[in-house]
PDB file of C-alpha atoms in Angstrom:
ATOM      1  CA  CYS A  25      29.984  21.916  43.349  1.00  0.00           C
ATOM      2  CA  CYS A  26      30.894  20.009  46.625  1.00  0.00           C
ATOM      3  CA  ASP A  27      30.717  16.334  46.105  1.00  0.00           C
ATOM      4  CA  THR A  28      31.940  15.900  42.729  1.00  0.00           C
ATOM      5  CA  GLN A  29      33.679  18.620  40.490  1.00  0.00           C
ATOM      6  CA  TRP A  30      33.911  22.173  40.586  1.00  0.00           C
ATOM      7  CA  ASP A  31      32.587  22.950  37.148  1.00  0.00           C
ATOM      8  CA  ASP A  32      32.362  25.694  34.813  1.00  0.00           C
ATOM      9  CA  ILE A  33      28.036  25.762  36.612  1.00  0.00           C
ATOM     10  CA  CYS A  34      29.292  25.637  40.160  1.00  0.00           C
ATOM     11  CA  ALA A  35      31.902  29.008  38.912  1.00  0.00           C
ATOM     12  CA  GLN A  36      29.096  30.478  36.967  1.00  0.00           C
ATOM     13  CA  GLN A  37      26.412  30.262  40.683  1.00  0.00           C
ATOM     14  CA  ALA A  38      30.552  31.772  42.351  1.00  0.00           C
ATOM     15  CA  ALA A  39      30.642  34.680  39.342  1.00  0.00           C
ATOM     16  CA  GLN A  40      27.017  36.003  39.005  1.00  0.00           C
ATOM     17  CA  ASP A  41      24.799  34.389  42.279  1.00  0.00           C
ATOM     18  CA  CYS A  42      27.036  34.358  44.941  1.00  0.00           C
ATOM     19  CA  ASN A  43      29.585  37.298  43.363  1.00  0.00           C
ATOM     20  CA  ALA A  44      29.372  39.548  46.411  1.00  0.00           C
ATOM     21  CA  SER A  45      30.511  37.027  48.792  1.00  0.00           C
ATOM     22  CA  CYS A  46      32.858  35.224  45.983  1.00  0.00           C
ATOM     23  CA  GLY A  47      34.174  38.956  44.242  1.00  0.00           C
ATOM     24  CA  CYS A  48      34.626  37.530  41.018  1.00  0.00           C
ATOM     25  CA  SER A  49      36.580  40.400  38.749  1.00  0.00           C
ATOM     26  CA  GLY A  50      34.203  42.379  36.739  1.00  0.00           C
ATOM     27  CA  GLY A  51      31.154  40.123  37.973  1.00  0.00           C
ATOM     28  CA  GLY A  52      32.583  37.014  36.989  1.00  0.00           C
ATOM     29  CA  THR A  53      32.261  34.576  33.367  1.00  0.00           C
ATOM     30  CA  PRO A  54      31.215  31.317  33.585  1.00  0.00           C
ATOM     31  CA  GLY A  55      34.764  28.244  32.173  1.00  0.00           C
ATOM     32  CA  GLY A  56      37.235  30.162  33.218  1.00  0.00           C
ATOM     33  CA  GLY A  57      36.396  33.141  30.944  1.00  0.00           C
ATOM     34  CA  GLY A  58      33.561  31.589  29.069  1.00  0.00           C
ATOM     35  CA  GLY A  59      32.147  33.204  26.966  1.00  0.00           C
ATOM     36  CA  ALA A  60      29.374  36.528  26.003  1.00  0.00           C
ATOM     37  CA  CYS A  61      25.689  35.539  25.188  1.00  0.00           C
ATOM     38  CA  CYS A  62      25.393  37.638  21.554  1.00  0.00           C
ATOM     39  CA  ALA A  63      28.463  34.592  19.731  1.00  0.00           C
ATOM     40  CA  ALA A  64      29.135  31.080  20.230  1.00  0.00           C
ATOM     41  CA  SER A  65      31.370  29.363  22.516  1.00  0.00           C
ATOM     42  CA  ASP A  66      33.014  25.868  23.747  1.00  0.00           C
ATOM     43  CA  GLY A  67      32.262  25.612  26.695  1.00  0.00           C
ATOM     44  CA  ALA A  68      27.453  25.941  28.334  1.00  0.00           C
ATOM     45  CA  GLY A  69      26.339  29.205  29.359  1.00  0.00           C
ATOM     46  CA  CYS A  70      27.256  32.665  29.072  1.00  0.00           C
ATOM     47  CA  ASN A  71      28.579  35.551  30.845  1.00  0.00           C
ATOM     48  CA  ILE A  72      25.018  37.617  32.185  1.00  0.00           C
ATOM     49  CA  SER A  73      22.691  35.090  34.407  1.00  0.00           C
ATOM     50  CA  ALA A  74      19.227  37.010  33.323  1.00  0.00           C
ATOM     51  CA  CYS A  75      20.340  36.545  28.637  1.00  0.00           C
ATOM     52  CA  GLN A  76      21.135  32.709  30.000  1.00  0.00           C
ATOM     53  CA  ASN A  77      18.119  31.687  31.663  1.00  0.00           C
ATOM     54  CA  CYS A  78      15.946  33.568  28.777  1.00  0.00           C
ATOM     55  CA  VAL A  79      17.027  31.474  26.491  1.00  0.00           C
ATOM     56  CA  CYS A  80      17.727  28.077  28.439  1.00  0.00           C
ATOM     57  CA  SER A  81      14.084  28.845  29.198  1.00  0.00           C
ATOM     58  CA  LEU A  82      13.445  27.949  25.292  1.00  0.00           C
ATOM     59  CA  ASP A  83      17.053  25.230  24.781  1.00  0.00           C
ATOM     60  CA  SER A  84      18.562  23.726  27.659  1.00  0.00           C
ATOM     61  CA  PHE A  85      20.457  22.311  25.553  1.00  0.00           C
ATOM     62  CA  CYS A  86      22.332  26.075  26.241  1.00  0.00           C
ATOM     63  CA  CYS A  87      22.942  25.122  29.007  1.00  0.00           C
ATOM     64  CA  ASP A  88      23.539  21.418  29.227  1.00  0.00           C
ATOM     65  CA  THR A  89      25.997  20.946  26.719  1.00  0.00           C
ATOM     66  CA  GLN A  90      26.787  24.012  24.674  1.00  0.00           C
ATOM     67  CA  TRP A  91      26.594  27.803  24.256  1.00  0.00           C
ATOM     68  CA  ASP A  92      26.819  27.327  20.452  1.00  0.00           C
ATOM     69  CA  ASP A  93      25.209  29.085  17.148  1.00  0.00           C
ATOM     70  CA  ILE A  94      21.261  28.774  18.061  1.00  0.00           C
ATOM     71  CA  CYS A  95      21.632  29.649  21.088  1.00  0.00           C
ATOM     72  CA  ALA A  96      23.492  32.797  20.365  1.00  0.00           C
ATOM     73  CA  GLN A  97      21.259  33.742  17.632  1.00  0.00           C
ATOM     74  CA  GLN A  98      18.678  33.471  19.868  1.00  0.00           C
ATOM     75  CA  ALA A  99      19.957  35.626  22.540  1.00  0.00           C
ATOM     76  CA  ALA A 100      19.940  38.473  19.974  1.00  0.00           C
ATOM     77  CA  GLN A 101      16.700  37.596  18.942  1.00  0.00           C
ATOM     78  CA  ASP A 102      14.399  35.963  20.964  1.00  0.00           C
ATOM     79  CA  CYS A 103      15.848  37.722  24.254  1.00  0.00           C
ATOM     80  CA  ASN A 104      17.805  40.361  23.415  1.00  0.00           C
ATOM     81  CA  ALA A 105      15.931  42.571  25.626  1.00  0.00           C
ATOM     82  CA  SER A 106      18.274  40.130  28.776  1.00  0.00           C
ATOM     83  CA  CYS A 107      20.950  40.188  26.172  1.00  0.00           C
ATOM     84  CA  GLY A 108      21.748  43.774  25.102  1.00  0.00           C
ATOM     85  CA  CYS A 109      23.594  42.237  22.090  1.00  0.00           C
ATOM     86  CA  SER A 110      24.817  44.642  20.180  1.00  0.00           C
ATOM     87  CA  GLY A 111      23.059  46.208  17.226  1.00  0.00           C
ATOM     88  CA  GLY A 112      20.233  43.139  17.662  1.00  0.00           C
ATOM     89  CA  GLY A 113      22.710  41.133  17.658  1.00  0.00           C
ATOM     90  CA  THR A 114      25.445  38.994  16.060  1.00  0.00           C
ATOM     91  CA  PRO A 115      23.993  34.968  15.581  1.00  0.00           C
ATOM     92  CA  GLY A 116      27.163  32.549  14.311  1.00  0.00           C
ATOM     93  CA  GLY A 117      30.254  34.407  16.789  1.00  0.00           C
ATOM     94  CA  GLY A 118      29.556  37.609  15.239  1.00  0.00           C
ATOM     95  CA  THR A 119      29.218  37.486  11.882  1.00  0.00           C
ATOM     96  CA  THR A 120      25.999  39.212  11.154  1.00  0.00           C
ATOM     97  CA  GLY A 121      23.132  36.473  10.616  1.00  0.00           C
ATOM     98  CA  GLY A 122      22.359  36.023   6.697  1.00  0.00           C
ATOM     99  CA  THR A 123      18.909  37.350   5.521  1.00  0.00           C
ATOM    100  CA  CYS A 124      16.341  34.816   5.569  1.00  0.00           C
ATOM    101  CA  CYS A 125      15.156  35.238   2.248  1.00  0.00           C
ATOM    102  CA  ALA A 126      19.087  33.656   0.629  1.00  0.00           C
ATOM    103  CA  ALA A 127      21.405  30.798   0.842  1.00  0.00           C
ATOM    104  CA  SER A 128      24.182  32.079   3.798  1.00  0.00           C
ATOM    105  CA  ASP A 129      27.276  29.535   4.870  1.00  0.00           C
ATOM    106  CA  GLY A 130      25.495  29.144   8.577  1.00  0.00           C
ATOM    107  CA  ALA A 131      22.009  27.901  10.351  1.00  0.00           C
ATOM    108  CA  GLY A 132      19.216  29.788  10.529  1.00  0.00           C
ATOM    109  CA  CYS A 133      18.521  34.058   9.716  1.00  0.00           C
ATOM    110  CA  ASN A 134      18.449  37.309  11.273  1.00  0.00           C
ATOM    111  CA  VAL A 135      14.546  37.398  11.381  1.00  0.00           C
ATOM    112  CA  SER A 136      13.609  35.613  14.168  1.00  0.00           C
ATOM    113  CA  ALA A 137       9.700  35.033  12.678  1.00  0.00           C
ATOM    114  CA  CYS A 138      11.093  33.629   9.921  1.00  0.00           C
ATOM    115  CA  GLN A 139      13.414  31.348  11.131  1.00  0.00           C
ATOM    116  CA  SER A 140      10.614  29.834  13.504  1.00  0.00           C
ATOM    117  CA  CYS A 141       8.455  29.226  10.885  1.00  0.00           C
ATOM    118  CA  VAL A 142      10.743  27.926   8.575  1.00  0.00           C
ATOM    119  CA  CYS A 143      12.765  25.323  11.166  1.00  0.00           C
ATOM    120  CA  SER A 144       9.178  24.590  11.792  1.00  0.00           C
ATOM    121  CA  LEU A 145       8.958  23.281   8.603  1.00  0.00           C
ATOM    122  CA  ASP A 146      12.342  22.027   7.856  1.00  0.00           C
ATOM    123  CA  SER A 147      14.486  21.864  11.044  1.00  0.00           C
ATOM    124  CA  PHE A 148      18.245  21.723   9.645  1.00  0.00           C
ATOM    125  CA  CYS A 149      17.912  25.129   8.684  1.00  0.00           C
ATOM    126  CA  CYS A 150      17.995  26.365  12.059  1.00  0.00           C
ATOM    127  CA  ASP A 151      20.308  22.637  12.818  1.00  0.00           C
ATOM    128  CA  THR A 152      22.483  22.237  10.268  1.00  0.00           C
ATOM    129  CA  GLN A 153      23.415  25.516   7.945  1.00  0.00           C
ATOM    130  CA  TRP A 154      20.512  27.328   6.131  1.00  0.00           C
ATOM    131  CA  ASP A 155      20.401  26.825   2.151  1.00  0.00           C
ATOM    132  CA  ASP A 156      18.340  27.595  -1.446  1.00  0.00           C
ATOM    133  CA  ILE A 157      15.388  25.050   0.065  1.00  0.00           C
ATOM    134  CA  CYS A 158      15.153  27.094   3.545  1.00  0.00           C
ATOM    135  CA  ALA A 159      15.434  30.256   1.378  1.00  0.00           C
ATOM    136  CA  GLN A 160      13.160  28.906  -0.858  1.00  0.00           C
ATOM    137  CA  GLN A 161      10.644  28.146   1.977  1.00  0.00           C
ATOM    138  CA  ALA A 162      10.746  31.605   2.986  1.00  0.00           C
ATOM    139  CA  ALA A 163       9.310  33.046   0.471  1.00  0.00           C
ATOM    140  CA  GLN A 164       7.050  31.124  -0.723  1.00  0.00           C
ATOM    141  CA  ASP A 165       5.730  29.165   2.312  1.00  0.00           C
ATOM    142  CA  CYS A 166       6.891  31.130   5.622  1.00  0.00           C
ATOM    143  CA  ASN A 167       6.322  34.516   3.326  1.00  0.00           C
ATOM    144  CA  ALA A 168       4.072  36.106   5.843  1.00  0.00           C
ATOM    145  CA  SER A 169       7.102  36.507   7.807  1.00  0.00           C
ATOM    146  CA  CYS A 170       9.034  36.366   6.831  1.00  0.00           C
ATOM    147  CA  LYS A 171       8.667  39.332   3.585  1.00  0.00           C
ATOM    148  CA  CYS A 172      10.681  38.306   0.582  1.00  0.00           C
ATOM    149  CA  THR A 173       9.561  40.659  -1.891  1.00  0.00           C
ATOM    150  CA  THR A 174       9.156  39.470  -6.174  1.00  0.00           C
ATOM    151  CA  THR A 175      11.803  42.015  -6.620  1.00  0.00           C
ATOM    152  CA  GLY A 176      14.866  40.514  -3.927  1.00  0.00           C
ATOM    153  CA  GLY A 177      14.100  43.256  -0.597  1.00  0.00           C
ATOM    154  CA  THR A 178      15.729  41.105   1.923  1.00  0.00           C
ATOM    155  CA  GLY A 179      18.595  40.706  -1.014  1.00  0.00           C
ATOM    156  CA  THR A 180      17.862  37.654  -3.158  1.00  0.00           C
ATOM    157  CA  THR A 181      15.594  37.946  -6.596  1.00  0.00           C
ATOM    158  CA  VAL A 182      13.053  35.081  -7.189  1.00  0.00           C
ATOM    159  CA  LYS A 183      12.888  33.061  -9.445  1.00  0.00           C
ATOM    160  CA  GLY A 184      10.092  31.977 -12.092  1.00  0.00           C
ATOM    161  CA  CYS A 185      10.034  28.660 -12.871  1.00  0.00           C
ATOM    162  CA  CYS A 186       8.919  28.983 -16.302  1.00  0.00           C
ATOM    163  CA  THR A 187      12.702  30.316 -16.907  1.00  0.00           C
ATOM    164  CA  ALA A 188      16.044  28.547 -17.128  1.00  0.00           C
ATOM    165  CA  GLN A 189      18.224  29.557 -14.314  1.00  0.00           C
ATOM    166  CA  SER A 190      21.809  28.365 -13.251  1.00  0.00           C
ATOM    167  CA  SER A 191      21.102  27.993  -9.463  1.00  0.00           C
ATOM    168  CA  PRO A 192      18.133  24.695  -9.397  1.00  0.00           C
ATOM    169  CA  GLY A 193      14.878  25.213  -8.464  1.00  0.00           C
ATOM    170  CA  CYS A 194      12.493  28.166  -8.404  1.00  0.00           C
ATOM    171  CA  THR A 195      10.625  30.035  -6.370  1.00  0.00           C
ATOM    172  CA  THR A 196       7.941  31.623  -7.629  1.00  0.00           C
ATOM    173  CA  SER A 197       6.572  27.739  -7.404  1.00  0.00           C
ATOM    174  CA  SER A 198       6.838  25.054  -4.917  1.00  0.00           C
ATOM    175  CA  THR A 199       3.672  23.033  -6.730  1.00  0.00           C
ATOM    176  CA  CYS A 200       5.506  23.808  -9.726  1.00  0.00           C
ATOM    177  CA  GLN A 201       8.648  22.477  -8.282  1.00  0.00           C
ATOM    178  CA  ASN A 202       8.060  19.644  -6.861  1.00  0.00           C
ATOM    179  CA  CYS A 203       6.305  18.504  -9.697  1.00  0.00           C
ATOM    180  CA  VAL A 204       9.579  18.999 -11.973  1.00  0.00           C
ATOM    181  CA  CYS A 205      11.477  17.147  -9.755  1.00  0.00           C
ATOM    182  CA  ALA A 206       9.629  14.621  -9.604  1.00  0.00           C
ATOM    183  CA  GLN A 207      10.428  13.925 -13.262  1.00  0.00           C
ATOM    184  CA  ASP A 208      13.937  15.263 -13.013  1.00  0.00           C
ATOM    185  CA  SER A 209      16.039  16.031 -10.067  1.00  0.00           C
ATOM    186  CA  PHE A 210      19.398  17.510 -11.169  1.00  0.00           C
ATOM    187  CA  CYS A 211      16.478  20.357 -11.277  1.00  0.00           C
ATOM    188  CA  CYS A 212      16.809  20.665  -7.903  1.00  0.00           C
ATOM    189  CA  SER A 213      19.976  20.410  -7.360  1.00  0.00           C
ATOM    190  CA  THR A 214      22.145  21.023  -9.059  1.00  0.00           C
ATOM    191  CA  SER A 215      20.618  23.493 -11.953  1.00  0.00           C
ATOM    192  CA  TRP A 216      17.128  24.327 -12.700  1.00  0.00           C
ATOM    193  CA  ASP A 217      17.960  24.795 -17.024  1.00  0.00           C
ATOM    194  CA  ASP A 218      16.116  25.113 -19.965  1.00  0.00           C
ATOM    195  CA  LEU A 219      14.999  21.113 -19.844  1.00  0.00           C
ATOM    196  CA  CYS A 220      13.415  21.959 -16.289  1.00  0.00           C
ATOM    197  CA  ALA A 221      11.627  25.219 -17.347  1.00  0.00           C
ATOM    198  CA  GLY A 222      10.558  23.429 -20.854  1.00  0.00           C
ATOM    199  CA  ALA A 223       8.883  20.276 -17.899  1.00  0.00           C
ATOM    200  CA  ALA A 224       7.532  23.368 -16.667  1.00  0.00           C
ATOM    201  CA  ALA A 225       6.221  24.734 -19.749  1.00  0.00           C
ATOM    202  CA  ASN A 226       4.505  20.992 -21.069  1.00  0.00           C
ATOM    203  CA  GLN A 227       4.383  18.532 -18.441  1.00  0.00           C
ATOM    204  CA  CYS A 228       4.201  20.387 -15.603  1.00  0.00           C
ATOM    205  CA  LYS A 229       1.707  23.010 -17.325  1.00  0.00           C
ATOM    206  CA  SER A 230      -1.161  22.751 -14.696  1.00  0.00           C
ATOM    207  CA  SER A 231       0.868  23.781 -11.665  1.00  0.00           C
ATOM    208  CA  CYS A 232       3.107  26.297 -13.570  1.00  0.00           C
ATOM    209  CA  GLY A 233       1.151  28.091 -15.082  1.00  0.00           C
ATOM    210  CA  CYS A 234       3.804  28.918 -17.834  1.00  0.00           C
TER     211      CYS A 234
END
């Protein structure tokens, strides 16, 4: 801080660890008004020391590089006791996190245990977007943590593999889906149409049980 540059971390230390001497207004905010812990920001770290320490112990990227959506989500979920995010926090810069059993535009979902399970299988779900495949993994491989129900208890209707659907894939059997999509990738990329349902009932009957 004195040898090279008074950067965001120096300002943050002034605001938090040395505030008795520095007198930063309101406890100080890093980065000249750095982001609240429960929302994504362009800079590293956030404005509550205990929260920041908790999150950065899980993901050092949040303090070294940028306090992104994933950091805000960890603040809201894994570290909420320290972070005090309103209503459990709203990851993604203030927008409500998507339900785990349905696709959404953002990364991650609103149940920490479910998110951890799915992202351990497919990091894309936490790094980039919680898409249809992530929602499907929540409903199938991680349902013990995600509690997705056949009636859509967390916001989605589970799609049977033996009937045509307008959306891609099916959610009642990953084995069936893999069998059908190995024969026709259209079924997983575009729409689970009549041909896909037919393949489930015929070529993949042993996997699908139609």
